[in-house]
Structure formats: C-alpha cells, structure tokens
PDB file of C-alpha atoms and ligand atoms in Angstrom:
ATOM      1  CA  MET A   1      14.711  51.424  18.067  1.00 62.00           C
ATOM      2  CA  LYS A   2      11.845  49.798  15.946  1.00 69.00           C
ATOM      3  CA  LYS A   3      13.588  50.643  12.829  1.00 74.00           C
ATOM      4  CA  LYS A   4      16.719  48.879  13.843  1.00 75.00           C
ATOM      5  CA  LEU A   5      14.273  45.579  14.709  1.00 67.00           C
ATOM      6  CA  ILE A   6      12.538  45.588  11.583  1.00 71.00           C
ATOM      7  CA  THR A   7      16.018  45.991  10.084  1.00 70.00           C
ATOM      8  CA  ILE A   8      17.484  43.021  12.016  1.00 68.00           C
ATOM      9  CA  PHE A   9      14.337  41.043  10.784  1.00 66.00           C
ATOM     10  CA  ALA A  10      14.593  41.366   7.374  1.00 67.00           C
ATOM     11  CA  ILE A  11      18.253  40.350   7.560  1.00 67.00           C
ATOM     12  CA  LEU A  12      17.511  37.358   9.490  1.00 65.00           C
ATOM     13  CA  LEU A  13      14.660  36.526   7.181  1.00 66.00           C
ATOM     14  CA  PHE A  14      16.366  36.891   4.157  1.00 62.00           C
ATOM     15  CA  PRO A  15      17.769  33.367   3.523  1.00 57.00           C
ATOM     16  CA  LEU A  16      14.249  32.257   4.052  1.00 57.00           C
ATOM     17  CA  THR A  17      12.581  34.036   1.097  1.00 54.00           C
ATOM     18  CA  VAL A  18      15.922  33.245  -0.783  1.00 51.00           C
ATOM     19  CA  ALA A  19      15.092  29.315   0.055  1.00 51.00           C
ATOM     20  CA  ALA A  20      11.289  29.786  -0.704  1.00 51.00           C
ATOM     21  CA  GLY A  21      12.308  31.117  -4.393  1.00 45.00           C
ATOM     22  CA  GLY A  22      13.338  27.503  -5.808  1.00 46.00           C
ATOM     23  CA  GLY A  23      16.296  28.917  -6.878  1.00 56.00           C
ATOM     24  CA  GLY A  24      14.641  31.985  -8.160  1.00 71.00           C
ATOM     25  CA  VAL A  25      11.779  30.354 -10.530  1.00 84.00           C
ATOM     26  CA  ALA A  26       8.276  31.445  -9.978  1.00 90.00           C
ATOM     27  CA  LEU A  27       6.559  29.023  -8.371  1.00 96.00           C
ATOM     28  CA  ASP A  28       2.888  28.514  -8.603  1.00 96.00           C
ATOM     29  CA  PRO A  29       0.027  28.367  -5.617  1.00 96.00           C
ATOM     30  CA  VAL A  30      -1.613  25.321  -5.344  1.00 97.00           C
ATOM     31  CA  ASN A  31      -4.679  24.513  -3.417  1.00 96.00           C
ATOM     32  CA  ILE A  32      -4.199  21.613  -0.591  1.00 96.00           C
ATOM     33  CA  ASN A  33      -7.098  19.722   0.672  1.00 95.00           C
ATOM     34  CA  LEU A  34      -6.497  16.278   2.271  1.00 94.00           C
ATOM     35  CA  ASN A  35     -10.207  16.482   3.168  1.00 91.00           C
ATOM     36  CA  ASP A  36     -11.154  16.791  -0.415  1.00 95.00           C
ATOM     37  CA  LYS A  37     -11.298  12.878  -0.606  1.00 95.00           C
ATOM     38  CA  GLU A  38     -12.590  13.065  -4.536  1.00 97.00           C
ATOM     39  CA  SER A  39      -9.738  14.922  -5.560  1.00 97.00           C
ATOM     40  CA  LEU A  40      -7.396  12.180  -3.471  1.00 97.00           C
ATOM     41  CA  GLN A  41      -8.861   9.485  -5.898  1.00 96.00           C
ATOM     42  CA  LYS A  42      -8.434  11.182  -8.890  1.00 97.00           C
ATOM     43  CA  GLY A  43      -4.860  12.041  -8.073  1.00 98.00           C
ATOM     44  CA  ALA A  44      -4.353   8.438  -7.331  1.00 97.00           C
ATOM     45  CA  ARG A  45      -5.454   7.008 -10.235  1.00 95.00           C
ATOM     46  CA  THR A  46      -3.098   9.500 -12.075  1.00 97.00           C
ATOM     47  CA  PHE A  47      -0.294   8.414  -9.957  1.00 97.00           C
ATOM     48  CA  VAL A  48      -0.511   4.763 -10.585  1.00 95.00           C
ATOM     49  CA  ASN A  49      -1.176   4.865 -14.394  1.00 94.00           C
ATOM     50  CA  TYR A  50       1.183   7.359 -15.148  1.00 96.00           C
ATOM     51  CA  CYS A  51       4.155   7.343 -12.512  1.00 96.00           C
ATOM     52  CA  LEU A  52       4.793   3.956 -11.029  1.00 95.00           C
ATOM     53  CA  SER A  53       5.826   3.103 -14.467  1.00 92.00           C
ATOM     54  CA  CYS A  54       9.378   4.177 -13.634  1.00 94.00           C
ATOM     55  CA  HIS A  55       8.835   5.495 -10.148  1.00 96.00           C
ATOM     56  CA  SER A  56       8.098   3.854  -6.875  1.00 96.00           C
ATOM     57  CA  ALA A  57       6.358   5.098  -4.216  1.00 96.00           C
ATOM     58  CA  GLY A  58       8.001   2.480  -1.995  1.00 94.00           C
ATOM     59  CA  TYR A  59       6.722   3.167   1.508  1.00 95.00           C
ATOM     60  CA  MET A  60       2.966   3.064   0.902  1.00 96.00           C
ATOM     61  CA  ARG A  61       0.632  -0.036   0.320  1.00 96.00           C
ATOM     62  CA  TYR A  62      -1.767  -0.530  -2.097  1.00 96.00           C
ATOM     63  CA  ASN A  63      -4.867  -1.370   0.332  1.00 95.00           C
ATOM     64  CA  ARG A  64      -3.374   1.122   3.574  1.00 95.00           C
ATOM     65  CA  MET A  65      -3.727   3.565   0.577  1.00 96.00           C
ATOM     66  CA  GLY A  66      -7.352   2.461  -0.462  1.00 95.00           C
ATOM     67  CA  GLN A  67      -8.795   2.709   3.287  1.00 95.00           C
ATOM     68  CA  ASP A  68      -6.870   6.215   3.808  1.00 95.00           C
ATOM     69  CA  LEU A  69      -8.826   7.550   0.458  1.00 95.00           C
ATOM     70  CA  GLY A  70     -12.047   5.330   0.881  1.00 94.00           C
ATOM     71  CA  ILE A  71     -11.240   2.920  -1.763  1.00 94.00           C
ATOM     72  CA  SER A  72     -12.749  -0.473  -1.210  1.00 93.00           C
ATOM     73  CA  GLU A  73      -9.787  -3.357  -1.318  1.00 92.00           C
ATOM     74  CA  GLU A  74     -11.837  -4.673  -4.414  1.00 93.00           C
ATOM     75  CA  LEU A  75     -12.031  -1.603  -6.637  1.00 92.00           C
ATOM     76  CA  VAL A  76      -8.068  -1.057  -5.847  1.00 93.00           C
ATOM     77  CA  ALA A  77      -7.815  -4.681  -7.115  1.00 92.00           C
ATOM     78  CA  GLU A  78      -9.349  -3.701  -9.884  1.00 90.00           C
ATOM     79  CA  ASN A  79      -8.622  -0.688 -11.143  1.00 87.00           C
ATOM     80  CA  LEU A  80      -5.160   0.307  -9.138  1.00 89.00           C
ATOM     81  CA  LEU A  81      -3.193  -2.942  -9.465  1.00 88.00           C
ATOM     82  CA  PHE A  82      -1.103  -2.422 -12.507  1.00 78.00           C
ATOM     83  CA  ALA A  83       2.051  -2.649 -10.833  1.00 77.00           C
ATOM     84  CA  ALA A  84       1.419  -5.145  -8.474  1.00 85.00           C
ATOM     85  CA  GLU A  85       0.003  -8.384  -7.887  1.00 86.00           C
ATOM     86  CA  LYS A  86      -1.482  -8.280  -4.073  1.00 92.00           C
ATOM     87  CA  THR A  87      -3.255  -5.089  -2.628  1.00 93.00           C
ATOM     88  CA  GLY A  88      -0.993  -5.858   0.362  1.00 94.00           C
ATOM     89  CA  ASP A  89       2.377  -4.989  -1.840  1.00 95.00           C
ATOM     90  CA  LEU A  90       4.155  -2.084  -1.665  1.00 95.00           C
ATOM     91  CA  MET A  91       3.756   0.789  -4.921  1.00 94.00           C
ATOM     92  CA  LYS A  92       7.237  -0.265  -6.349  1.00 93.00           C
ATOM     93  CA  ALA A  93       7.962   0.880  -9.692  1.00 93.00           C
ATOM     94  CA  VAL A  94       6.983  -1.597 -12.708  1.00 89.00           C
ATOM     95  CA  MET A  95      10.499  -1.006 -14.441  1.00 89.00           C
ATOM     96  CA  PRO A  96      13.555  -2.328 -12.727  1.00 89.00           C
ATOM     97  CA  ALA A  97      16.137   0.974 -11.576  1.00 86.00           C
ATOM     98  CA  ALA A  98      19.181  -0.275 -13.448  1.00 89.00           C
ATOM     99  CA  ASP A  99      16.832  -0.287 -16.499  1.00 91.00           C
ATOM    100  CA  ALA A 100      15.917   2.915 -16.034  1.00 90.00           C
ATOM    101  CA  LYS A 101      19.248   4.252 -15.443  1.00 90.00           C
ATOM    102  CA  LYS A 102      20.428   2.900 -18.945  1.00 90.00           C
ATOM    103  CA  TRP A 103      17.705   4.554 -20.348  1.00 90.00           C
ATOM    104  CA  PHE A 104      17.342   7.797 -18.780  1.00 90.00           C
ATOM    105  CA  GLY A 105      21.070   8.312 -17.755  1.00 91.00           C
ATOM    106  CA  THR A 106      19.762   8.777 -14.245  1.00 92.00           C
ATOM    107  CA  ALA A 107      17.091   6.229 -12.139  1.00 92.00           C
ATOM    108  CA  PRO A 108      13.535   7.913 -11.505  1.00 95.00           C
ATOM    109  CA  PRO A 109      13.704   8.500  -7.772  1.00 96.00           C
ATOM    110  CA  ASP A 110      11.123   7.114  -5.115  1.00 97.00           C
ATOM    111  CA  LEU A 111       8.298   9.830  -4.830  1.00 98.00           C
ATOM    112  CA  THR A 112       6.701   8.946  -1.597  1.00 97.00           C
ATOM    113  CA  LEU A 113       8.757  11.710  -0.192  1.00 97.00           C
ATOM    114  CA  THR A 114       8.729  14.352  -2.644  1.00 97.00           C
ATOM    115  CA  ALA A 115       5.788  16.353  -1.327  1.00 97.00           C
ATOM    116  CA  ARG A 116       7.948  17.263   1.680  1.00 97.00           C
ATOM    117  CA  SER A 117      11.442  17.561   0.118  1.00 97.00           C
ATOM    118  CA  ARG A 118      10.276  19.681  -2.745  1.00 97.00           C
ATOM    119  CA  GLY A 119       7.283  21.334  -1.492  1.00 97.00           C
ATOM    120  CA  PRO A 120       3.784  20.983  -2.914  1.00 98.00           C
ATOM    121  CA  LYS A 121       4.370  24.239  -5.135  1.00 98.00           C
ATOM    122  CA  TRP A 122       7.299  22.476  -6.526  1.00 98.00           C
ATOM    123  CA  ILE A 123       5.581  19.238  -7.681  1.00 98.00           C
ATOM    124  CA  TYR A 124       2.759  21.520  -8.862  1.00 98.00           C
ATOM    125  CA  THR A 125       4.512  23.755 -11.009  1.00 98.00           C
ATOM    126  CA  TYR A 126       6.990  21.079 -12.270  1.00 98.00           C
ATOM    127  CA  MET A 127       4.061  19.023 -13.749  1.00 98.00           C
ATOM    128  CA  ARG A 128       2.987  21.951 -15.654  1.00 98.00           C
ATOM    129  CA  SER A 129       6.080  23.045 -17.271  1.00 97.00           C
ATOM    130  CA  PHE A 130       7.381  20.602 -19.403  1.00 97.00           C
ATOM    131  CA  TYR A 131       8.315  21.630 -23.117  1.00 97.00           C
ATOM    132  CA  ARG A 132       9.601  20.518 -26.046  1.00 95.00           C
ATOM    133  CA  ASP A 133      13.444  21.087 -26.615  1.00 94.00           C
ATOM    134  CA  GLU A 134      14.655  19.179 -29.468  1.00 92.00           C
ATOM    135  CA  SER A 135      18.408  19.283 -27.954  1.00 93.00           C
ATOM    136  CA  ALA A 136      17.783  17.638 -24.842  1.00 93.00           C
ATOM    137  CA  PRO A 137      17.968  13.516 -25.339  1.00 90.00           C
ATOM    138  CA  SER A 138      14.156  12.941 -24.348  1.00 92.00           C
ATOM    139  CA  GLY A 139      13.382  16.161 -26.644  1.00 94.00           C
ATOM    140  CA  TRP A 140      12.084  17.237 -23.423  1.00 96.00           C
ATOM    141  CA  ASN A 141      13.133  20.350 -20.826  1.00 96.00           C
ATOM    142  CA  ASN A 142      11.284  21.837 -17.695  1.00 97.00           C
ATOM    143  CA  LYS A 143      11.428  25.149 -16.616  1.00 95.00           C
ATOM    144  CA  VAL A 144      11.559  24.429 -12.887  1.00 95.00           C
ATOM    145  CA  PHE A 145      14.200  20.972 -13.547  1.00 96.00           C
ATOM    146  CA  ALA A 146      16.531  22.746 -16.723  1.00 94.00           C
ATOM    147  CA  HIS A 147      17.857  19.889 -18.469  1.00 94.00           C
ATOM    148  CA  VAL A 148      15.254  16.922 -16.576  1.00 96.00           C
ATOM    149  CA  ALA A 149      16.231  13.251 -17.709  1.00 95.00           C
ATOM    150  CA  MET A 150      11.874  13.251 -17.501  1.00 96.00           C
ATOM    151  CA  PRO A 151      10.193  13.301 -20.377  1.00 95.00           C
ATOM    152  CA  HIS A 152       6.908  14.608 -20.288  1.00 97.00           C
ATOM    153  CA  VAL A 153       4.479  11.852 -19.734  1.00 97.00           C
ATOM    154  CA  LEU A 154       1.635  13.588 -19.742  1.00 98.00           C
ATOM    155  CA  TYR A 155       2.021  15.576 -23.103  1.00 97.00           C
ATOM    156  CA  GLU A 156      -0.607  14.020 -23.889  1.00 97.00           C
ATOM    157  CA  TRP A 157      -3.223  15.626 -21.669  1.00 98.00           C
ATOM    158  CA  GLN A 158      -1.640  18.856 -22.042  1.00 98.00           C
ATOM    159  CA  GLY A 159      -0.532  19.211 -25.107  1.00 97.00           C
ATOM    160  CA  GLU A 160       3.043  20.598 -26.261  1.00 96.00           C
ATOM    161  CA  GLN A 161       4.444  23.925 -25.062  1.00 96.00           C
ATOM    162  CA  ARG A 162       6.872  26.123 -26.453  1.00 94.00           C
ATOM    163  CA  PRO A 163       8.543  28.567 -24.207  1.00 94.00           C
ATOM    164  CA  ILE A 164       8.147  32.245 -24.652  1.00 94.00           C
ATOM    165  CA  ILE A 165      11.757  34.014 -23.555  1.00 92.00           C
ATOM    166  CA  GLU A 166      12.435  36.610 -23.240  1.00 92.00           C
ATOM    167  CA  LYS A 167      15.704  38.759 -22.341  1.00 91.00           C
ATOM    168  CA  ASP A 168      16.527  40.898 -19.290  1.00 90.00           C
ATOM    169  CA  SER A 169      18.459  44.071 -18.858  1.00 91.00           C
ATOM    170  CA  HIS A 170      21.844  42.206 -18.654  1.00 92.00           C
ATOM    171  CA  GLY A 171      20.886  40.112 -21.726  1.00 90.00           C
ATOM    172  CA  VAL A 172      20.206  36.814 -20.189  1.00 90.00           C
ATOM    173  CA  GLU A 173      17.225  34.781 -21.281  1.00 88.00           C
ATOM    174  CA  HIS A 174      14.022  33.822 -19.595  1.00 88.00           C
ATOM    175  CA  ILE A 175      10.988  31.663 -19.871  1.00 90.00           C
ATOM    176  CA  THR A 176       8.579  34.412 -19.276  1.00 90.00           C
ATOM    177  CA  GLY A 177       5.439  32.003 -20.204  1.00 92.00           C
ATOM    178  CA  PHE A 178       4.316  29.434 -22.137  1.00 95.00           C
ATOM    179  CA  GLU A 179       2.330  29.144 -25.428  1.00 93.00           C
ATOM    180  CA  ILE A 180       0.330  25.693 -26.600  1.00 92.00           C
ATOM    181  CA  ALA A 181       2.447  24.499 -29.719  1.00 93.00           C
ATOM    182  CA  LYS A 182      -0.144  21.693 -30.206  1.00 95.00           C
ATOM    183  CA  ALA A 183      -3.208  21.424 -28.174  1.00 95.00           C
ATOM    184  CA  GLY A 184      -3.846  18.060 -26.079  1.00 96.00           C
ATOM    185  CA  THR A 185      -6.703  16.361 -24.560  1.00 98.00           C
ATOM    186  CA  MET A 186      -7.430  18.648 -21.889  1.00 98.00           C
ATOM    187  CA  THR A 187      -7.933  22.044 -21.579  1.00 97.00           C
ATOM    188  CA  GLU A 188      -5.395  24.379 -19.583  1.00 96.00           C
ATOM    189  CA  LYS A 189      -8.172  24.715 -16.630  1.00 97.00           C
ATOM    190  CA  GLU A 190      -8.304  20.837 -17.155  1.00 98.00           C
ATOM    191  CA  TYR A 191      -5.038  19.792 -16.883  1.00 98.00           C
ATOM    192  CA  ASN A 192      -4.467  22.148 -14.130  1.00 98.00           C
ATOM    193  CA  GLU A 193      -7.118  20.492 -12.013  1.00 98.00           C
ATOM    194  CA  ALA A 194      -5.533  17.001 -12.682  1.00 98.00           C
ATOM    195  CA  MET A 195      -2.149  18.575 -11.598  1.00 98.00           C
ATOM    196  CA  ARG A 196      -3.640  20.145  -8.486  1.00 98.00           C
ATOM    197  CA  ASP A 197      -5.616  16.277  -7.984  1.00 98.00           C
ATOM    198  CA  LEU A 198      -2.006  14.533  -8.294  1.00 98.00           C
ATOM    199  CA  THR A 199      -0.014  16.971  -5.864  1.00 98.00           C
ATOM    200  CA  ASN A 200      -2.638  17.031  -3.390  1.00 98.00           C
ATOM    201  CA  PHE A 201      -2.461  13.013  -3.598  1.00 98.00           C
ATOM    202  CA  MET A 202       1.230  13.242  -3.194  1.00 98.00           C
ATOM    203  CA  VAL A 203       1.100  15.470  -0.595  1.00 98.00           C
ATOM    204  CA  TYR A 204      -1.134  12.743   1.413  1.00 97.00           C
ATOM    205  CA  LEU A 205       1.315  10.200   0.035  1.00 97.00           C
ATOM    206  CA  ALA A 206       4.559  12.030   1.980  1.00 97.00           C
ATOM    207  CA  GLU A 207       2.329  12.147   5.200  1.00 94.00           C
ATOM    208  CA  PRO A 208      -0.668   9.851   5.453  1.00 94.00           C
ATOM    209  CA  ALA A 209      -0.499  10.649   9.175  1.00 91.00           C
ATOM    210  CA  LYS A 210      -2.027  14.036   8.186  1.00 88.00           C
ATOM    211  CA  LEU A 211      -5.336  12.455   7.584  1.00 86.00           C
ATOM    212  CA  VAL A 212      -5.588  11.182  11.199  1.00 83.00           C
ATOM    213  CA  ARG A 213      -4.463  14.069  12.881  1.00 87.00           C
ATOM    214  CA  TYR A 214      -7.416  16.214  10.950  1.00 84.00           C
ATOM    215  CA  LYS A 215      -9.424  13.623  12.597  1.00 85.00           C
ATOM    216  CA  ILE A 216      -8.292  13.755  16.003  1.00 90.00           C
ATOM    217  CA  GLY A 217      -8.833  17.558  15.828  1.00 90.00           C
ATOM    218  CA  LEU A 218     -12.110  17.466  15.344  1.00 91.00           C
ATOM    219  CA  TYR A 219     -12.809  15.277  17.774  1.00 93.00           C
ATOM    220  CA  VAL A 220     -10.319  17.563  19.841  1.00 94.00           C
ATOM    221  CA  ILE A 221     -12.683  20.631  19.295  1.00 95.00           C
ATOM    222  CA  LEU A 222     -15.886  18.653  19.969  1.00 95.00           C
ATOM    223  CA  PHE A 223     -14.619  17.374  23.176  1.00 95.00           C
ATOM    224  CA  LEU A 224     -13.717  21.364  23.981  1.00 96.00           C
ATOM    225  CA  ILE A 225     -17.246  22.818  22.726  1.00 96.00           C
ATOM    226  CA  ILE A 226     -18.686  20.232  25.177  1.00 96.00           C
ATOM    227  CA  PHE A 227     -15.919  21.011  27.932  1.00 96.00           C
ATOM    228  CA  MET A 228     -16.997  24.440  28.058  1.00 97.00           C
ATOM    229  CA  VAL A 229     -20.676  24.316  27.982  1.00 96.00           C
ATOM    230  CA  ALA A 230     -20.156  22.150  31.271  1.00 96.00           C
ATOM    231  CA  ALA A 231     -17.371  24.422  32.638  1.00 96.00           C
ATOM    232  CA  TYR A 232     -20.520  27.374  32.220  1.00 96.00           C
ATOM    233  CA  MET A 233     -22.959  25.429  34.217  1.00 95.00           C
ATOM    234  CA  LEU A 234     -20.508  24.778  36.928  1.00 94.00           C
ATOM    235  CA  LYS A 235     -19.563  28.315  37.485  1.00 94.00           C
ATOM    236  CA  LYS A 236     -23.111  29.351  37.044  1.00 93.00           C
ATOM    237  CA  GLU A 237     -24.024  27.163  39.994  1.00 92.00           C
ATOM    238  CA  TYR A 238     -20.837  27.766  42.114  1.00 91.00           C
ATOM    239  CA  TRP A 239     -21.474  31.622  41.785  1.00 92.00           C
ATOM    240  CA  LYS A 240     -25.472  31.124  42.778  1.00 89.00           C
ATOM    241  CA  ASP A 241     -24.692  31.565  46.292  1.00 83.00           C
ATOM    242  CA  VAL A 242     -22.279  34.434  45.789  1.00 82.00           C
ATOM    243  CA  HIS A 243     -24.295  36.778  44.243  1.00 67.00           C
TER     244      HIS A 243
HETATM  245  C1  HEC B 301       9.255   7.509 -18.278  1.00 52.79           C
HETATM  246  C2  HEC B 301       9.812   7.394 -16.532  1.00 52.79           C
HETATM  247  C3  HEC B 301       8.964   8.256 -16.367  1.00 52.79           C
HETATM  248  C4  HEC B 301       8.049   8.468 -15.808  1.00 52.79           C
HETATM  249  C5  HEC B 301       6.691   7.427 -16.323  1.00 52.79           C
HETATM  250  C6  HEC B 301       7.565   9.278 -14.737  1.00 52.79           C
HETATM  251  N1  HEC B 301       8.832   9.962 -14.679  1.00 52.79           N
HETATM  252 FE1  HEC B 301       9.006  11.212 -13.062  1.00 52.79          FE
HETATM  253  N2  HEC B 301      11.106  11.104 -13.556  1.00 52.79           N
HETATM  254  C7  HEC B 301      11.826  10.612 -14.496  1.00 52.79           C
HETATM  255  C8  HEC B 301      13.107  10.640 -14.170  1.00 52.79           C
HETATM  256  C9  HEC B 301      14.338  10.091 -15.212  1.00 52.79           C
HETATM  257  C10 HEC B 301      13.465  11.447 -13.166  1.00 52.79           C
HETATM  258  C11 HEC B 301      14.878  11.741 -12.920  1.00 52.79           C
HETATM  259  C12 HEC B 301      15.229  13.347 -13.369  1.00 52.79           C
HETATM  260  C13 HEC B 301      16.167  13.739 -13.891  1.00 52.79           C
HETATM  261  O1  HEC B 301      17.072  13.794 -12.680  1.00 52.79           O
HETATM  262  O2  HEC B 301      17.101  14.673 -14.424  1.00 52.79           O
HETATM  263  C14 HEC B 301      12.252  12.097 -12.653  1.00 52.79           C
HETATM  264  C15 HEC B 301      12.196  12.815 -12.137  1.00 52.79           C
HETATM  265  C16 HEC B 301      10.658  13.155 -11.001  1.00 52.79           C
HETATM  266  C17 HEC B 301      10.396  14.222 -10.177  1.00 52.79           C
HETATM  267  C18 HEC B 301      11.806  14.825  -9.283  1.00 52.79           C
HETATM  268  C19 HEC B 301      11.997  14.231  -8.142  1.00 52.79           C
HETATM  269  C20 HEC B 301      13.002  14.997  -7.546  1.00 52.79           C
HETATM  270  O3  HEC B 301      12.958  15.410  -5.987  1.00 52.79           O
HETATM  271  O4  HEC B 301      14.138  15.537  -8.156  1.00 52.79           O
HETATM  272  C21 HEC B 301       9.262  14.179 -10.161  1.00 52.79           C
HETATM  273  C22 HEC B 301       8.623  15.295  -9.260  1.00 52.79           C
HETATM  274  C23 HEC B 301       8.232  13.457 -10.835  1.00 52.79           C
HETATM  275  N3  HEC B 301       9.477  12.761 -11.587  1.00 52.79           N
HETATM  276  C24 HEC B 301       7.286  12.751 -11.032  1.00 52.79           C
HETATM  277  C25 HEC B 301       6.321  12.391 -11.781  1.00 52.79           C
HETATM  278  C26 HEC B 301       5.214  11.838 -11.763  1.00 52.79           C
HETATM  279  C27 HEC B 301       4.014  12.783 -11.221  1.00 52.79           C
HETATM  280  C28 HEC B 301       5.090  11.352 -12.896  1.00 52.79           C
HETATM  281  C29 HEC B 301       3.393  10.614 -13.194  1.00 52.79           C
HETATM  282  C30 HEC B 301       2.832  11.985 -13.921  1.00 52.79           C
HETATM  283  C31 HEC B 301       6.044  11.048 -12.915  1.00 52.79           C
HETATM  284  N4  HEC B 301       7.269  11.338 -12.550  1.00 52.79           N
HETATM  285  C32 HEC B 301       6.257  10.035 -14.464  1.00 52.79           C
HETATM  286  C33 HEC B 301      10.943   9.445 -15.138  1.00 52.79           C
HETATM  287  C34 HEC B 301       9.814   8.915 -15.275  1.00 52.79           C
END
C-alpha cells in the first residue's frame, strides 16, 4: 500500500519537476533576501543604470522605490533619475518601444513582473549565461534563452565568456560550462554578487508588498509572544484556587 502511494505521488509530482527544470537547462540557486536593504539598493542602481535604457518597469514609481528601499528623495533625484524628470514618474524605458523593435527585432519586455513569471533562479542564471556567438545578430547568445535578441549589456563587468561544449551519448551538443575568453572589470565572485543584488531587486520589484508583509509578520510574532506571557499569567492565576 505504502509503495503504491509513493508511486502515485511520484507520478503526480513528475510534471512539477519537469516544469521547474526550465527547459532542461540547470538553473543556479540564488540567495534572495528582501531584508537586505544594501543588496536591494545596489540592485536598484544596476537596474536603473543598465536596464532602463531598453526595458521599462512601468508599474513602479521612482519615489515608491526610494521609500521602500530607504533611499531619500534627493538621492533618488540625484543618482537614479536618468530616464525620468520627476521622482513621482513611472520607471519607463528611455528607448521608444517602436525603435527598440526595429533594432532588436523584438521589443524588450517590461521587467516589473519578470521575477514572478520566470523566477529568480532563471534571472540569476540568465544574467550570467551570455556568451560570444558571431553568428547571432547582436554577437551574443545565451544558455538559458537560446538566440536571445538582447546583447550582453554587462560584458564590461563580466568579460566575454566562451561556452564549453560536450556531446552526449546521442551526439547532441550541450553547453556544460563557460570559460572567460576576455576578462572583465569584475572577478567572477564580484559579478555573481552583483547579479544576486540585481535579482534580489527584481524580486522586490515584482512584489513590493512583500516588504510590508514581512514587517506585519514581525509585529504579529511580537504580539503573540506578549500574548503568550499574558495567557500564561492568567492561567496561573486561575489554577491557584484549584490546587
Ligand atoms: C540594448 C537593449 C537592452 C538592454 C540595455 C537590456 N535588455 Fe534585456 N532584453 C532586451 C531585448 C531586446 C529582450 C528580448 C529578447 C528576446 O525576446 O529575444 C530582452 C529580454 C530580457 C529578459 C527576458 C525577459 C523574458 O521574460 O523573456 C530579461 C530577464 C532581461 N532582458 C533583463 C535585463 C536586465 C536585468 C537588464 C539590465 C542589466 C537588461 N535586460 C538590459 C534588450 C535589452
């Protein structure tokens, strides 16, 4: 009976394991921590400087982001407002979508909700999996997004990667890893850390209410602890007469 149940479970869960695989490419785990304000701020800086030129995060306003991440309105205006005029503006792309479509063949999608549609692991792996491909129009390809129209916009940081390709038993070629063909300004560790911060920020972007929920959660736990002490004292008081 037990074996049968396990078999049924395994069959039911199989589609989940396939779906989580992201098309057969292994995704790397990433340490997401929305309480890490410094990481969120660094991620925001990268996002605004390097992504908003093409992509929008059209459901977020600069000042809301500043408030949530503990960046003052003046600092937002001074350091993060390249693509807009007022801190109350939505985070729209600099490049008009029609031009982008003409240049890249496909319009860069809005990134507000990408951390939810693709998942943090996917974004983290994607941003670290660009490699040189002379046959591609942009000169770049990506292990998790084959024939992607996006060029590797952070190659100066990461450097240029070349794929290590191996054939499996059926003669099909797979990318098993990368080697750095041309060094960037960051070490591998620094680049991974920057991509972790960027992914962390995009998780916040996709669900800003998560931060509020964490705060409420803390108050609830505090309340429960205080309530437990009160309940315990009350119980002692009631039982005094019984004993
Ligand atoms: C030069 C323009 C350009 C810049 C700058 C750029 N992207 Fe892109 N990006 C694109 C284009 C074009 C696509 C669409 C690719 C496709 O569909 O083939 C894309 C696709 C993506 C996707 C896949 C979205 C999905 O769900 O399919 C992600 C994630 C992404 N970009 C993240 C970023 C991040 C993060 C940055 C900043 C570090 C960035 N991009 C900067 C042009 C750009």
